Amino acid sequence: MIPRDSIETAYCFFHQKWRVYEHSTLDWQRDDIEVAIADYVDGMNPLLYKKISGGNAEFLRVHRCFASDMSLAVERLERLLTEA
């Protein structure tokens, strides 16, 4: 069981970072967001990470697919909130 507050906290953090990331034109700002998200997932609820990553250990940790991963993570977290 994944506590609802873990889902809510992750959703708020990811959603905020994603909105800045997708509109940013500053490479350093986008890089900082990637690092912040990678640090966050290292310490987040492991069951929640497994659920949003689909078991992909590189999810949200690889630069070349970060944008698509973030979009998917926010979508999956939002779905989990509506199910909980």
Coordinates of N, CA, C and O in Angstrom, one line a residue:
M1 N 0.8 -1.2 0.0 CA 0.0 0.0 0.0 C 0.9 1.2 0.0 O 1.8 1.4 0.8
I2 N 0.6 2.2 -0.9 CA 1.3 3.4 -1.0 C 0.5 4.5 -0.3 O -0.7 4.7 -0.7
P3 N 1.0 5.2 0.7 CA 0.3 6.2 1.4 C -0.1 7.3 0.5 O 0.7 7.8 -0.3
R4 N -1.3 7.8 0.7 CA -1.8 8.9 -0.2 C -0.9 10.1 -0.1 O -0.7 10.8 -1.1
D5 N -0.4 10.4 1.1 CA 0.4 11.6 1.2 C 1.7 11.5 0.4 O 2.2 12.5 0.0
S6 N 2.2 10.3 0.2 CA 3.4 10.1 -0.6 C 3.1 10.4 -2.0 O 3.9 11.1 -2.7
I7 N 1.9 10.0 -2.5 CA 1.5 10.3 -3.9 C 1.3 11.8 -4.0 O 1.7 12.4 -5.0
E8 N 0.6 12.5 -3.1 CA 0.3 13.9 -3.1 C 1.6 14.7 -3.1 O 1.8 15.7 -3.9
T9 N 2.5 14.3 -2.3 CA 3.8 15.1 -2.2 C 4.6 15.0 -3.5 O 5.1 16.0 -4.0
A10 N 4.7 13.8 -4.0 CA 5.4 13.5 -5.2 C 4.7 14.3 -6.4 O 5.4 14.9 -7.2
Y11 N 3.4 14.2 -6.4 CA 2.7 14.9 -7.5 C 3.0 16.4 -7.5 O 3.3 17.0 -8.5
C12 N 2.8 17.0 -6.3 CA 3.1 18.4 -6.2 C 4.5 18.8 -6.6 O 4.7 19.8 -7.4
F13 N 5.5 18.1 -6.2 CA 6.9 18.4 -6.5 C 7.1 18.2 -8.0 O 7.6 19.1 -8.7
F14 N 6.7 17.1 -8.5 CA 6.9 16.8 -10.0 C 6.1 17.8 -10.9 O 6.7 18.2 -11.8
H15 N 4.9 18.0 -10.5 CA 4.1 18.9 -11.3 C 4.7 20.3 -11.4 O 4.8 20.9 -12.5
Q16 N 5.1 20.8 -10.3 CA 5.8 22.2 -10.2 C 7.0 22.2 -11.0 O 7.3 23.1 -11.9
K17 N 7.9 21.2 -10.8 CA 9.2 21.1 -11.6 C 8.9 21.0 -13.1 O 9.6 21.5 -13.9
W18 N 7.9 20.1 -13.4 CA 7.6 19.9 -14.8 C 7.2 21.2 -15.5 O 7.6 21.4 -16.7
R19 N 6.3 21.9 -14.9 CA 5.8 23.2 -15.5 C 6.9 24.2 -15.8 O 7.0 24.8 -16.8
V20 N 7.9 24.3 -14.9 CA 9.0 25.1 -15.1 C 9.9 24.6 -16.2 O 10.3 25.3 -17.1
Y21 N 10.2 23.3 -16.1 CA 11.1 22.6 -17.1 C 10.6 22.7 -18.5 O 11.3 23.1 -19.4
E22 N 9.3 22.5 -18.7 CA 8.8 22.4 -20.1 C 8.7 23.8 -20.7 O 8.7 23.9 -22.0
H23 N 8.8 24.9 -19.9 CA 8.7 26.2 -20.5 C 10.1 27.0 -20.4 O 10.2 28.1 -21.0
S24 N 11.0 26.3 -19.8 CA 12.3 27.0 -19.6 C 13.2 26.9 -20.9 O 13.1 25.9 -21.6
T25 N 13.9 28.0 -21.1 CA 14.8 28.0 -22.2 C 16.3 28.1 -21.7 O 17.2 28.2 -22.5
L26 N 16.4 27.9 -20.4 CA 17.7 28.0 -19.8 C 18.3 26.6 -19.5 O 17.7 25.9 -18.7
D27 N 19.4 26.3 -20.2 CA 19.9 24.9 -20.0 C 20.3 24.7 -18.5 O 20.0 23.6 -18.0
W28 N 20.9 25.6 -17.8 CA 21.3 25.4 -16.4 C 20.0 25.2 -15.6 O 20.1 24.3 -14.6
Q29 N 18.9 25.8 -15.9 CA 17.7 25.6 -15.1 C 17.1 24.2 -15.3 O 16.8 23.6 -14.3
R30 N 17.1 23.8 -16.5 CA 16.6 22.5 -16.9 C 17.5 21.4 -16.2 O 17.0 20.4 -15.7
D31 N 18.8 21.6 -16.3 CA 19.8 20.7 -15.6 C 19.6 20.6 -14.1 O 19.6 19.5 -13.5
D32 N 19.3 21.8 -13.5 CA 19.1 21.8 -12.1 C 17.8 21.0 -11.7 O 17.8 20.3 -10.7
I33 N 16.8 21.1 -12.5 CA 15.6 20.4 -12.3 C 15.8 18.9 -12.4 O 15.3 18.1 -11.6
E34 N 16.6 18.5 -13.4 CA 16.9 17.1 -13.6 C 17.6 16.5 -12.4 O 17.3 15.4 -11.9
V35 N 18.5 17.3 -11.9 CA 19.2 16.8 -10.7 C 18.3 16.8 -9.5 O 18.3 15.8 -8.7
A36 N 17.5 17.8 -9.3 CA 16.5 17.8 -8.2 C 15.6 16.6 -8.2 O 15.3 16.0 -7.2
I37 N 15.1 16.3 -9.4 CA 14.1 15.2 -9.6 C 14.9 13.8 -9.3 O 14.3 13.0 -8.6
A38 N 16.1 13.7 -9.8 CA 16.8 12.5 -9.6 C 17.1 12.3 -8.1 O 17.0 11.2 -7.6
D39 N 17.5 13.4 -7.4 CA 17.7 13.3 -6.0 C 16.4 12.9 -5.2 O 16.4 12.1 -4.3
Y40 N 15.3 13.5 -5.7 CA 14.0 13.2 -5.1 C 13.6 11.7 -5.2 O 13.2 11.0 -4.3
V41 N 13.8 11.2 -6.5 CA 13.4 9.8 -6.7 C 14.3 8.8 -5.9 O 13.9 7.7 -5.5
D42 N 15.5 9.2 -5.6 CA 16.4 8.4 -4.8 C 15.9 8.2 -3.4 O 16.2 7.1 -2.8
G43 N 15.1 9.1 -2.9 CA 14.6 9.0 -1.6 C 13.1 8.8 -1.4 O 12.6 8.7 -0.3
M44 N 12.4 8.7 -2.6 CA 11.0 8.6 -2.5 C 10.5 7.2 -2.1 O 11.3 6.2 -2.1
N45 N 9.3 7.0 -1.8 CA 8.7 5.7 -1.5 C 9.0 4.8 -2.6 O 8.6 5.0 -3.8
P46 N 9.7 3.7 -2.3 CA 10.2 2.7 -3.4 C 9.0 2.1 -4.1 O 9.1 1.9 -5.3
L47 N 7.9 1.8 -3.4 CA 6.7 1.3 -4.1 C 6.1 2.2 -5.1 O 5.7 1.9 -6.2
L48 N 6.1 3.5 -4.7 CA 5.6 4.5 -5.6 C 6.5 4.7 -6.8 O 6.0 4.8 -7.9
Y49 N 7.8 4.7 -6.6 CA 8.7 4.9 -7.7 C 8.5 3.7 -8.7 O 8.4 3.9 -9.9
K50 N 8.4 2.5 -8.1 CA 8.2 1.3 -9.0 C 6.9 1.4 -9.8 O 6.9 1.1 -11.0
K51 N 5.9 1.9 -9.2 CA 4.6 2.1 -9.8 C 4.7 3.1 -11.0 O 4.2 2.8 -12.1
I52 N 5.3 4.2 -10.7 CA 5.3 5.3 -11.8 C 6.3 5.0 -12.9 O 6.2 5.5 -14.0
S53 N 7.3 4.2 -12.5 CA 8.4 3.9 -13.4 C 8.2 2.7 -14.3 O 8.9 2.5 -15.3
G54 N 7.2 1.9 -13.9 CA 6.9 0.7 -14.6 C 8.1 -0.3 -14.5 O 8.3 -1.2 -15.3
G55 N 8.8 -0.2 -13.4 CA 10.0 -1.1 -13.1 C 11.2 -0.7 -13.8 O 12.3 -1.4 -13.7
N56 N 11.2 0.5 -14.5 CA 12.4 1.0 -15.3 C 13.3 1.7 -14.3 O 13.0 2.8 -13.9
A57 N 14.5 1.1 -13.9 CA 15.4 1.7 -12.9 C 16.0 3.0 -13.4 O 16.5 3.8 -12.6
E58 N 16.0 3.3 -14.7 CA 16.5 4.6 -15.3 C 15.5 5.7 -15.4 O 15.8 6.8 -15.8
F59 N 14.3 5.4 -15.0 CA 13.2 6.4 -15.2 C 13.5 7.6 -14.4 O 13.8 7.6 -13.2
L60 N 13.4 8.7 -15.1 CA 13.7 10.1 -14.5 C 15.2 10.3 -14.1 O 15.5 11.2 -13.5
R61 N 16.1 9.4 -14.6 CA 17.5 9.5 -14.3 C 18.4 9.7 -15.5 O 19.6 9.8 -15.3
V62 N 17.8 9.6 -16.7 CA 18.6 9.7 -17.9 C 18.2 11.0 -18.7 O 17.0 11.2 -19.0
H63 N 19.2 11.8 -19.0 CA 19.0 13.1 -19.6 C 18.2 13.0 -20.9 O 17.2 13.7 -21.1
R64 N 18.5 12.0 -21.8 CA 17.9 12.0 -23.1 C 16.4 11.7 -23.1 O 15.7 12.1 -24.0
C65 N 16.0 11.1 -22.1 CA 14.5 10.8 -22.0 C 13.8 11.4 -20.8 O 12.7 11.1 -20.5
F66 N 14.5 12.4 -20.2 CA 13.9 13.0 -19.0 C 12.6 13.7 -19.3 O 11.6 13.5 -18.5
A67 N 12.5 14.4 -20.3 CA 11.2 15.2 -20.6 C 10.1 14.2 -20.8 O 9.0 14.4 -20.2
S68 N 10.2 13.2 -21.5 CA 9.1 12.2 -21.7 C 8.8 11.5 -20.4 O 7.7 11.2 -20.1
D69 N 9.9 11.2 -19.6 CA 9.7 10.5 -18.3 C 8.9 11.4 -17.4 O 8.0 11.0 -16.7
M70 N 9.2 12.7 -17.4 CA 8.5 13.6 -16.5 C 7.1 13.8 -16.8 O 6.2 13.8 -15.9
S71 N 6.8 13.9 -18.1 CA 5.4 14.0 -18.5 C 4.6 12.8 -18.1 O 3.5 12.9 -17.6
L72 N 5.2 11.6 -18.3 CA 4.6 10.4 -17.9 C 4.4 10.2 -16.4 O 3.4 9.8 -15.9
A73 N 5.4 10.7 -15.7 CA 5.4 10.6 -14.2 C 4.2 11.4 -13.7 O 3.4 11.0 -12.8
V74 N 4.1 12.7 -14.2 CA 3.0 13.6 -13.7 C 1.7 13.0 -14.1 O 0.7 12.9 -13.2
E75 N 1.5 12.4 -15.3 CA 0.3 11.8 -15.7 C -0.1 10.6 -14.8 O -1.2 10.4 -14.4
R76 N 0.9 9.7 -14.5 CA 0.7 8.6 -13.7 C 0.3 8.9 -12.3 O -0.5 8.3 -11.6
L77 N 1.0 9.9 -11.7 CA 0.7 10.4 -10.4 C -0.7 11.0 -10.3 O -1.4 10.7 -9.3
E78 N -1.0 11.7 -11.3 CA -2.4 12.3 -11.3 C -3.4 11.2 -11.3 O -4.4 11.3 -10.6
R79 N -3.2 10.2 -12.1 CA -4.1 9.0 -12.2 C -4.2 8.3 -10.8 O -5.3 8.0 -10.3
L80 N -3.1 8.2 -10.1 CA -3.0 7.5 -8.8 C -3.8 8.3 -7.8 O -4.5 7.8 -6.9
L81 N -3.8 9.6 -7.9 CA -4.5 10.5 -7.0 C -6.0 10.3 -7.2 O -6.8 10.4 -6.2
T82 N -6.4 10.2 -8.4 CA -7.9 10.0 -8.7 C -8.4 8.6 -8.2 O -9.6 8.5 -8.0
E83 N -7.5 7.7 -8.2 CA -7.8 6.3 -7.8 C -7.9 6.1 -6.3 O -8.6 5.3 -5.8
A84 N -7.1 6.9 -5.6 CA -6.9 6.7 -4.2 C -8.1 7.3 -3.4 O -8.8 8.1 -3.8

